[in-house]
CSV table of C-alpha atoms in Angstrom, one decimal:
chain,number,residue,atom,x,y,z
A,1,UNK,CA,22.9,58.1,-33.7
A,2,UNK,CA,20.3,60.4,-32.1
A,3,UNK,CA,20.2,62.9,-34.9
A,4,UNK,CA,19.5,60.3,-37.5
A,5,UNK,CA,17.1,58.5,-35.2
A,6,UNK,CA,15.0,61.7,-34.7
A,7,UNK,CA,15.2,62.5,-38.5
A,8,UNK,CA,13.8,59.1,-39.2
A,9,UNK,CA,10.9,59.6,-36.7
A,10,UNK,CA,10.0,62.9,-38.4
A,11,UNK,CA,10.3,61.4,-41.8
A,12,UNK,CA,7.4,59.0,-40.8
A,13,UNK,CA,5.2,62.1,-40.3
A,14,UNK,CA,6.4,64.3,-43.1
A,15,UNK,CA,3.4,63.9,-45.4
A,16,UNK,CA,0.8,64.8,-42.7
A,17,UNK,CA,3.0,67.6,-41.4
A,18,UNK,CA,3.1,69.0,-44.9
A,19,UNK,CA,-0.6,68.5,-45.5
A,20,UNK,CA,-1.5,70.3,-42.2
A,21,UNK,CA,1.0,73.1,-42.9
A,22,UNK,CA,2.6,72.6,-39.5
A,23,UNK,CA,5.7,74.6,-38.6
A,24,UNK,CA,8.3,72.2,-37.1
A,25,UNK,CA,11.2,73.5,-35.0
A,26,UNK,CA,13.9,71.0,-34.1
A,27,UNK,CA,16.8,71.5,-31.8
A,28,UNK,CA,19.4,68.8,-31.3
A,29,UNK,CA,22.3,69.4,-28.9
A,30,UNK,CA,25.6,68.7,-30.6
A,31,UNK,CA,27.3,67.3,-27.5
A,32,UNK,CA,25.3,64.1,-27.4
A,33,UNK,CA,24.9,62.5,-30.8
A,34,UNK,CA,25.2,58.8,-29.7
A,35,UNK,CA,23.0,57.3,-27.0
A,36,UNK,CA,23.0,53.6,-25.9
A,37,UNK,CA,19.5,52.4,-25.3
A,38,UNK,CA,16.8,50.0,-26.5
A,39,UNK,CA,16.1,51.7,-29.9
A,40,UNK,CA,12.7,50.0,-30.2
A,41,UNK,CA,11.3,51.3,-26.9
A,42,UNK,CA,12.7,54.8,-27.5
A,43,UNK,CA,11.2,54.8,-31.0
A,44,UNK,CA,7.8,53.8,-29.6
A,45,UNK,CA,7.9,56.6,-27.1
A,46,UNK,CA,9.2,59.4,-29.4
A,47,UNK,CA,7.1,58.4,-32.4
A,48,UNK,CA,4.0,58.3,-30.3
A,49,UNK,CA,4.7,61.8,-28.8
A,50,UNK,CA,5.4,63.3,-32.2
A,51,UNK,CA,2.3,61.5,-33.6
A,52,UNK,CA,0.1,63.0,-30.9
A,53,UNK,CA,1.6,66.5,-31.4
A,54,UNK,CA,0.8,66.3,-35.1
A,55,UNK,CA,-2.6,64.8,-34.6
A,56,UNK,CA,-3.9,67.3,-32.1
A,57,UNK,CA,-2.4,70.4,-33.5
A,58,UNK,CA,-4.7,72.3,-35.9
A,59,UNK,CA,-3.6,73.2,-39.4
A,60,UNK,CA,-0.9,75.9,-39.5
A,61,UNK,CA,0.2,75.2,-35.9
A,62,UNK,CA,3.6,74.7,-34.5
A,63,UNK,CA,5.5,71.6,-33.2
A,64,UNK,CA,8.7,72.1,-31.3
A,65,UNK,CA,11.1,69.2,-30.6
A,66,UNK,CA,14.4,69.3,-28.7
A,67,UNK,CA,17.0,66.9,-27.5
A,68,UNK,CA,19.3,68.3,-24.9
A,69,UNK,CA,21.3,67.1,-21.9
A,70,UNK,CA,22.2,68.1,-18.4
A,71,UNK,CA,24.7,66.4,-16.1
A,72,UNK,CA,22.6,63.3,-15.6
A,73,UNK,CA,20.0,63.1,-18.3
A,74,UNK,CA,19.1,63.1,-22.0
A,75,UNK,CA,16.1,65.4,-22.1
A,76,UNK,CA,13.6,65.1,-25.0
A,77,UNK,CA,10.9,67.7,-25.3
A,78,UNK,CA,7.9,67.6,-27.6
A,79,UNK,CA,5.7,70.7,-27.6
A,80,UNK,CA,2.7,71.6,-29.7
A,81,UNK,CA,0.3,74.4,-30.2
A,82,UNK,CA,-2.6,72.0,-30.1
A,83,UNK,CA,-5.9,71.5,-28.3
A,84,UNK,CA,-4.3,70.9,-24.9
A,85,UNK,CA,-5.6,68.6,-22.2
A,86,UNK,CA,-8.5,69.8,-20.0
A,87,UNK,CA,-7.2,70.5,-16.5
A,88,UNK,CA,-9.7,68.2,-14.7
A,89,UNK,CA,-8.5,65.3,-16.9
A,90,UNK,CA,-4.8,65.7,-16.7
A,91,UNK,CA,-4.3,63.3,-13.9
A,92,UNK,CA,-5.7,60.5,-16.1
A,93,UNK,CA,-3.7,61.1,-19.2
A,94,UNK,CA,-1.3,58.2,-18.7
A,95,UNK,CA,-4.1,55.7,-17.8
A,96,UNK,CA,-4.7,52.8,-20.1
A,97,UNK,CA,-7.6,53.3,-22.5
A,98,UNK,CA,-8.1,57.0,-21.6
A,99,UNK,CA,-8.6,59.8,-24.1
A,100,UNK,CA,-9.4,63.3,-23.0
A,101,UNK,CA,-12.8,64.6,-23.8
A,102,UNK,CA,-11.6,67.2,-26.3
A,103,UNK,CA,-9.4,64.6,-28.0
A,104,UNK,CA,-12.4,62.4,-28.5
A,105,UNK,CA,-14.4,65.3,-29.9
A,106,UNK,CA,-11.7,66.7,-32.2
A,107,UNK,CA,-10.0,63.5,-33.4
A,108,UNK,CA,-12.5,60.6,-33.1
A,109,UNK,CA,-9.9,57.9,-34.0
A,110,UNK,CA,-7.7,56.7,-31.2
A,111,UNK,CA,-7.4,53.8,-28.7
A,112,UNK,CA,-6.4,55.7,-25.6
A,113,UNK,CA,-3.3,53.5,-25.3
A,114,UNK,CA,-0.6,55.7,-26.7
A,115,UNK,CA,0.5,57.7,-23.7
A,116,UNK,CA,0.1,54.7,-21.5
A,117,UNK,CA,2.6,52.8,-23.7
A,118,UNK,CA,4.9,55.9,-23.8
A,119,UNK,CA,5.0,56.1,-20.0
A,120,UNK,CA,5.6,52.3,-19.7
A,121,UNK,CA,8.4,52.4,-22.3
A,122,UNK,CA,10.1,55.3,-20.6
A,123,UNK,CA,9.9,53.5,-17.2
A,124,UNK,CA,11.6,50.4,-18.7
A,125,UNK,CA,14.3,52.7,-20.0
A,126,UNK,CA,14.8,54.0,-16.5
A,127,UNK,CA,13.4,57.4,-17.3
A,128,UNK,CA,10.6,59.7,-16.4
A,129,UNK,CA,7.9,61.6,-18.4
A,130,UNK,CA,6.1,64.8,-17.3
A,131,UNK,CA,3.9,67.3,-19.1
A,132,UNK,CA,2.3,70.7,-18.9
A,133,UNK,CA,-0.8,71.6,-20.8
A,134,UNK,CA,-3.2,74.5,-21.3
A,135,UNK,CA,-6.4,73.8,-23.1
A,136,UNK,CA,-6.5,75.7,-26.4
A,137,UNK,CA,-2.8,76.6,-26.2
A,138,UNK,CA,-0.9,73.3,-26.3
A,139,UNK,CA,0.9,70.6,-24.5
A,140,UNK,CA,4.6,70.0,-23.7
A,141,UNK,CA,5.9,66.5,-22.8
A,142,UNK,CA,9.3,66.2,-21.3
A,143,UNK,CA,11.2,62.9,-21.2
A,144,UNK,CA,14.2,62.4,-19.0
A,145,UNK,CA,16.4,59.4,-19.6
A,146,UNK,CA,19.6,58.6,-17.7
A,147,UNK,CA,22.8,59.3,-19.5
């Protein structure tokens, strides 16, 4: 059950979301409530994307989450009003042990493995992940998984 799955992921971050005063906007499409997949891999991917959005969004910022479909895909989007990713570092963001320079400055804790793991999990699930980012404005990750 996708709606319950997403609610469980957000429950993991409820305390930090409240402490940072983040505004969370969630949109779940009613047409696809059940999705057959490896729940563990999907949880790793979605949880990591939400965690990063929470971690790199300043107090009072916004996090948007949506789960929609088109003819062929389940589309999960995680967008934040966070620090963004410097343009000259965006091509490395899915590399193992890589953290953007502004991420290292603003949030010293981190391994640089999270987005690498997300991309690998999404690949195993037969999907694709892309992103757009503007430094100082935010980042949007889009995951497409086959229906």
